[in-house]
Amino acid sequence: MYSGTLRMRIGKLFALSMLTVTVFAVVLGAEVLIPQTRIFTDRSDAIKRVDAFGTILMVSQQVAGLRAPYISPIFQEGAATQAQIDVTTKAAKAAEASFESARRALLVLDDGAAMAENLDRAARRLKDITTAADRAMSVPLVGRDSVAIKGFLPAVAEVITNIEPIMNRLEGRVVDADSSLAALLSLARTAQDLRVSAGNRAATLSPALSARRPL
């Protein structure tokens, strides 16, 4: 029962990490990590923490994924189209849902309340960011709030950064239970870091694009 349940949690992490490093994840999982999961000392806690780590990783990916649907409408000359609004609304709701799932996963842990509080702060910050972006893109570029436009990408990166300590804490506790899982968690984090770094490079386009805004 334990082995099957933990493998399911591990599988979720693989699904995330394989977005960027498919071959390494498959080899690592098949040959090293999955057989090692049987040696967990605190099985119930280990399952919960691996599950929580996966949900927090998903939050980070959902937040990072908000950049793609928002970047065009907030920088384009005209107001956002209904199709663009629909896409950004869907992405924002998906991010909100991921925060809620992660919160539930954290609250079953003995030290989860403090982490959930930090997660809630990040969720509120993200809500403020998307609300400002939604308001800005609803009007033509000439009438938009320059702070909301120029600050969108850095603000999203800030939310991702604020989520990192939660993942660090969960990762540390899982590795304390079984050090053989360190490689898997590191792999998942590396894949996520690559995605975030790519988005941060895209943020350098913000000043150049916003320079078209009339004074």
mmCIF file of C-alpha atoms in Angstrom:
data_model
loop_
_atom_site.group_PDB
_atom_site.id
_atom_site.type_symbol
_atom_site.label_atom_id
_atom_site.label_comp_id
_atom_site.label_asym_id
_atom_site.label_seq_id
_atom_site.Cartn_x
_atom_site.Cartn_y
_atom_site.Cartn_z
ATOM 1 C CA MET A 1 0.000 0.000 0.000
ATOM 2 C CA TYR A 2 2.767 2.408 1.001
ATOM 3 C CA SER A 3 4.888 1.576 -2.028
ATOM 4 C CA GLY A 4 2.034 2.088 -4.472
ATOM 5 C CA THR A 5 0.919 5.338 -2.888
ATOM 6 C CA LEU A 6 4.405 6.790 -2.780
ATOM 7 C CA ARG A 7 5.066 5.756 -6.365
ATOM 8 C CA MET A 8 1.982 7.697 -7.394
ATOM 9 C CA ARG A 9 3.340 10.816 -5.650
ATOM 10 C CA ILE A 10 6.758 10.286 -7.182
ATOM 11 C CA GLY A 11 5.074 9.931 -10.559
ATOM 12 C CA LYS A 12 3.554 13.397 -10.178
ATOM 13 C CA LEU A 13 6.989 14.844 -9.592
ATOM 14 C CA PHE A 14 8.317 13.043 -12.636
ATOM 15 C CA ALA A 15 5.495 14.474 -14.732
ATOM 16 C CA LEU A 16 6.636 17.960 -13.756
ATOM 17 C CA SER A 17 10.363 17.424 -14.104
ATOM 18 C CA MET A 18 10.049 15.630 -17.430
ATOM 19 C CA LEU A 19 8.746 18.800 -19.030
ATOM 20 C CA THR A 20 12.379 19.838 -19.333
ATOM 21 C CA VAL A 21 14.595 16.839 -18.637
ATOM 22 C CA THR A 22 12.639 13.827 -19.850
ATOM 23 C CA VAL A 23 15.447 11.372 -20.527
ATOM 24 C CA PHE A 24 17.261 12.001 -17.250
ATOM 25 C CA ALA A 25 14.064 11.728 -15.227
ATOM 26 C CA VAL A 26 13.070 8.409 -16.770
ATOM 27 C CA VAL A 27 16.499 6.854 -16.286
ATOM 28 C CA LEU A 28 16.873 8.221 -12.778
ATOM 29 C CA GLY A 29 13.427 7.099 -11.707
ATOM 30 C CA ALA A 30 13.544 3.635 -13.215
ATOM 31 C CA GLU A 31 17.056 2.684 -12.140
ATOM 32 C CA VAL A 32 17.657 4.500 -8.875
ATOM 33 C CA LEU A 33 14.867 6.310 -7.092
ATOM 34 C CA ILE A 34 11.695 4.238 -7.195
ATOM 35 C CA PRO A 35 13.345 1.105 -5.744
ATOM 36 C CA GLN A 36 14.859 3.252 -2.989
ATOM 37 C CA THR A 37 11.521 4.552 -1.735
ATOM 38 C CA ARG A 38 10.940 1.382 0.266
ATOM 39 C CA ILE A 39 13.467 2.471 2.892
ATOM 40 C CA PHE A 40 11.512 5.471 4.208
ATOM 41 C CA THR A 41 11.583 5.513 7.997
ATOM 42 C CA ASP A 42 8.479 7.599 8.522
ATOM 43 C CA ARG A 43 6.228 6.390 5.755
ATOM 44 C CA SER A 44 3.092 8.365 6.443
ATOM 45 C CA ASP A 45 4.927 11.672 6.832
ATOM 46 C CA ALA A 46 7.094 10.958 3.800
ATOM 47 C CA ILE A 47 4.060 10.392 1.574
ATOM 48 C CA LYS A 48 2.435 13.611 2.762
ATOM 49 C CA ARG A 49 5.566 15.672 2.245
ATOM 50 C CA VAL A 50 6.286 14.318 -1.222
ATOM 51 C CA ASP A 51 2.680 15.074 -2.121
ATOM 52 C CA ALA A 52 2.945 18.612 -0.695
ATOM 53 C CA PHE A 53 6.226 19.207 -2.514
ATOM 54 C CA GLY A 54 4.553 18.233 -5.778
ATOM 55 C CA THR A 55 1.652 20.620 -5.198
ATOM 56 C CA ILE A 56 3.985 23.519 -4.395
ATOM 57 C CA LEU A 57 6.018 22.751 -7.496
ATOM 58 C CA MET A 58 2.787 22.894 -9.480
ATOM 59 C CA VAL A 59 1.958 26.277 -7.933
ATOM 60 C CA SER A 60 5.324 27.603 -9.044
ATOM 61 C CA GLN A 61 4.754 26.314 -12.565
ATOM 62 C CA GLN A 62 1.253 27.761 -12.753
ATOM 63 C CA VAL A 63 2.521 31.160 -11.614
ATOM 64 C CA ALA A 64 5.365 31.055 -14.129
ATOM 65 C CA GLY A 65 2.864 30.020 -16.791
ATOM 66 C CA LEU A 66 0.850 33.216 -16.269
ATOM 67 C CA ARG A 67 3.463 35.215 -18.136
ATOM 68 C CA ALA A 68 2.673 33.745 -21.542
ATOM 69 C CA PRO A 69 -1.036 34.659 -21.805
ATOM 70 C CA TYR A 70 -0.589 38.100 -20.225
ATOM 71 C CA ILE A 71 2.515 39.353 -22.011
ATOM 72 C CA SER A 72 0.897 40.150 -25.380
ATOM 73 C CA PRO A 73 -2.263 41.921 -24.198
ATOM 74 C CA ILE A 74 -0.518 44.126 -21.637
ATOM 75 C CA PHE A 75 2.058 45.381 -24.150
ATOM 76 C CA GLN A 76 0.037 45.551 -27.365
ATOM 77 C CA GLU A 77 -1.250 48.866 -28.713
ATOM 78 C CA GLY A 78 -4.961 48.091 -28.513
ATOM 79 C CA ALA A 79 -7.128 46.881 -25.672
ATOM 80 C CA ALA A 80 -7.232 43.142 -25.041
ATOM 81 C CA THR A 81 -9.640 41.152 -27.171
ATOM 82 C CA GLN A 82 -12.297 38.958 -25.605
ATOM 83 C CA ALA A 83 -10.319 35.884 -26.654
ATOM 84 C CA GLN A 84 -7.236 37.191 -24.842
ATOM 85 C CA ILE A 85 -9.286 38.013 -21.762
ATOM 86 C CA ASP A 86 -10.730 34.498 -21.743
ATOM 87 C CA VAL A 87 -7.244 32.969 -21.898
ATOM 88 C CA THR A 88 -5.809 35.122 -19.107
ATOM 89 C CA THR A 89 -8.868 34.513 -16.926
ATOM 90 C CA LYS A 90 -8.520 30.767 -17.365
ATOM 91 C CA ALA A 91 -4.804 30.888 -16.520
ATOM 92 C CA ALA A 92 -5.406 33.004 -13.415
ATOM 93 C CA LYS A 93 -8.109 30.629 -12.183
ATOM 94 C CA ALA A 94 -5.810 27.649 -12.728
ATOM 95 C CA ALA A 95 -3.143 29.363 -10.637
ATOM 96 C CA GLU A 96 -5.662 30.091 -7.877
ATOM 97 C CA ALA A 97 -6.776 26.453 -7.884
ATOM 98 C CA SER A 98 -3.172 25.267 -7.583
ATOM 99 C CA PHE A 99 -2.673 27.502 -4.539
ATOM 100 C CA GLU A 100 -5.755 26.010 -2.904
ATOM 101 C CA SER A 101 -4.613 22.437 -3.588
ATOM 102 C CA ALA A 102 -1.190 23.189 -2.158
ATOM 103 C CA ARG A 103 -2.707 24.798 0.914
ATOM 104 C CA ARG A 104 -4.734 21.665 1.631
ATOM 105 C CA ALA A 105 -1.633 19.509 1.209
ATOM 106 C CA LEU A 106 0.335 21.681 3.631
ATOM 107 C CA LEU A 107 -2.296 21.773 6.359
ATOM 108 C CA VAL A 108 -2.105 18.004 6.922
ATOM 109 C CA LEU A 109 1.550 18.361 7.967
ATOM 110 C CA ASP A 110 2.511 18.953 11.580
ATOM 111 C CA ASP A 111 4.467 22.079 10.590
ATOM 112 C CA GLY A 112 2.218 23.036 7.686
ATOM 113 C CA ALA A 113 0.371 26.007 9.206
ATOM 114 C CA ALA A 114 3.313 28.396 8.924
ATOM 115 C CA MET A 115 4.023 27.300 5.369
ATOM 116 C CA ALA A 116 0.349 27.684 4.452
ATOM 117 C CA GLU A 117 0.404 31.225 5.832
ATOM 118 C CA ASN A 118 3.373 32.101 3.614
ATOM 119 C CA LEU A 119 1.626 30.503 0.662
ATOM 120 C CA ASP A 120 -1.504 32.553 1.331
ATOM 121 C CA ARG A 121 0.557 35.745 1.233
ATOM 122 C CA ALA A 122 1.974 34.743 -2.135
ATOM 123 C CA ALA A 123 -1.533 33.985 -3.410
ATOM 124 C CA ARG A 124 -2.811 37.395 -2.315
ATOM 125 C CA ARG A 125 0.140 39.099 -3.970
ATOM 126 C CA LEU A 126 -0.506 37.236 -7.207
ATOM 127 C CA LYS A 127 -4.171 38.227 -7.094
ATOM 128 C CA ASP A 128 -3.155 41.878 -6.813
ATOM 129 C CA ILE A 129 -0.806 41.477 -9.780
ATOM 130 C CA THR A 130 -3.346 39.858 -12.086
ATOM 131 C CA THR A 131 -6.075 42.302 -11.059
ATOM 132 C CA ALA A 132 -3.832 45.240 -11.985
ATOM 133 C CA ALA A 133 -2.856 43.580 -15.261
ATOM 134 C CA ASP A 134 -6.493 42.839 -16.109
ATOM 135 C CA ARG A 135 -7.402 46.467 -15.511
ATOM 136 C CA ALA A 136 -4.456 47.738 -17.563
ATOM 137 C CA MET A 137 -5.033 45.559 -20.608
ATOM 138 C CA SER A 138 -8.713 46.498 -20.787
ATOM 139 C CA VAL A 139 -7.777 49.896 -22.261
ATOM 140 C CA PRO A 140 -5.486 50.931 -25.150
ATOM 141 C CA LEU A 141 -1.754 51.197 -24.428
ATOM 142 C CA VAL A 142 -1.818 54.989 -24.282
ATOM 143 C CA GLY A 143 -4.178 54.892 -21.305
ATOM 144 C CA ARG A 144 -2.585 52.080 -19.296
ATOM 145 C CA ASP A 145 -0.984 52.304 -15.888
ATOM 146 C CA SER A 146 2.748 52.198 -16.652
ATOM 147 C CA VAL A 147 3.509 50.723 -13.216
ATOM 148 C CA ALA A 148 1.200 47.763 -13.836
ATOM 149 C CA ILE A 149 2.725 47.200 -17.275
ATOM 150 C CA LYS A 150 6.403 47.507 -16.398
ATOM 151 C CA GLY A 151 6.006 45.757 -13.071
ATOM 152 C CA PHE A 152 4.077 42.699 -14.215
ATOM 153 C CA LEU A 153 6.943 40.360 -15.103
ATOM 154 C CA PRO A 154 9.165 41.316 -12.137
ATOM 155 C CA ALA A 155 6.177 40.949 -9.802
ATOM 156 C CA VAL A 156 5.418 37.447 -11.079
ATOM 157 C CA ALA A 157 9.082 36.534 -10.564
ATOM 158 C CA GLU A 158 8.816 37.905 -7.010
ATOM 159 C CA VAL A 159 5.888 35.584 -6.241
ATOM 160 C CA ILE A 160 7.857 32.595 -7.527
ATOM 161 C CA THR A 161 10.812 33.602 -5.354
ATOM 162 C CA ASN A 162 8.554 33.842 -2.300
ATOM 163 C CA ILE A 163 7.360 30.275 -2.880
ATOM 164 C CA GLU A 164 10.919 28.910 -2.911
ATOM 165 C CA PRO A 165 11.375 28.756 0.895
ATOM 166 C CA ILE A 166 8.336 26.492 1.180
ATOM 167 C CA MET A 167 9.810 24.054 -1.326
ATOM 168 C CA ASN A 168 13.164 24.259 0.443
ATOM 169 C CA ARG A 169 11.602 23.301 3.765
ATOM 170 C CA LEU A 170 9.614 20.414 2.320
ATOM 171 C CA GLU A 171 12.601 19.166 0.371
ATOM 172 C CA GLY A 172 14.768 19.246 3.467
ATOM 173 C CA ARG A 173 12.296 17.231 5.528
ATOM 174 C CA VAL A 174 11.837 14.602 2.802
ATOM 175 C CA VAL A 175 15.592 14.226 2.384
ATOM 176 C CA ASP A 176 15.945 13.898 6.164
ATOM 177 C CA ALA A 177 13.571 10.927 5.973
ATOM 178 C CA ASP A 178 15.402 9.343 3.038
ATOM 179 C CA SER A 179 18.494 10.916 1.507
ATOM 180 C CA SER A 180 18.164 8.708 -1.576
ATOM 181 C CA LEU A 181 15.317 10.955 -2.756
ATOM 182 C CA ALA A 182 17.538 14.036 -2.848
ATOM 183 C CA ALA A 183 18.388 13.426 -6.492
ATOM 184 C CA LEU A 184 14.734 13.271 -7.550
ATOM 185 C CA LEU A 185 13.763 16.446 -5.740
ATOM 186 C CA SER A 186 16.830 18.216 -7.086
ATOM 187 C CA LEU A 187 15.893 17.082 -10.586
ATOM 188 C CA ALA A 188 12.387 18.475 -10.268
ATOM 189 C CA ARG A 189 13.738 21.759 -8.907
ATOM 190 C CA THR A 190 16.289 22.021 -11.715
ATOM 191 C CA ALA A 191 13.567 21.630 -14.328
ATOM 192 C CA GLN A 192 11.545 24.339 -12.622
ATOM 193 C CA ASP A 193 14.551 26.653 -12.325
ATOM 194 C CA LEU A 194 15.191 26.349 -16.056
ATOM 195 C CA ARG A 195 11.632 27.380 -16.814
ATOM 196 C CA VAL A 196 11.729 30.320 -14.409
ATOM 197 C CA SER A 197 15.090 31.489 -15.768
ATOM 198 C CA ALA A 198 13.701 31.487 -19.288
ATOM 199 C CA GLY A 199 10.835 33.674 -18.112
ATOM 200 C CA ASN A 200 13.185 36.028 -16.311
ATOM 201 C CA ARG A 201 15.147 36.546 -19.521
ATOM 202 C CA ALA A 202 11.888 37.414 -21.244
ATOM 203 C CA ALA A 203 11.303 40.077 -18.598
ATOM 204 C CA THR A 204 14.206 42.072 -20.028
ATOM 205 C CA LEU A 205 11.956 42.835 -22.996
ATOM 206 C CA SER A 206 9.599 44.797 -20.768
ATOM 207 C CA PRO A 207 11.452 48.149 -20.762
ATOM 208 C CA ALA A 208 12.000 48.052 -24.518
ATOM 209 C CA LEU A 209 8.387 47.284 -25.279
ATOM 210 C CA SER A 210 6.989 49.765 -22.809
ATOM 211 C CA ALA A 211 9.203 52.459 -24.300
ATOM 212 C CA ARG A 212 6.683 52.697 -27.124
ATOM 213 C CA ARG A 213 4.176 54.151 -24.689
ATOM 214 C CA PRO A 214 3.674 57.871 -25.437
ATOM 215 C CA LEU A 215 4.748 60.272 -22.711
#
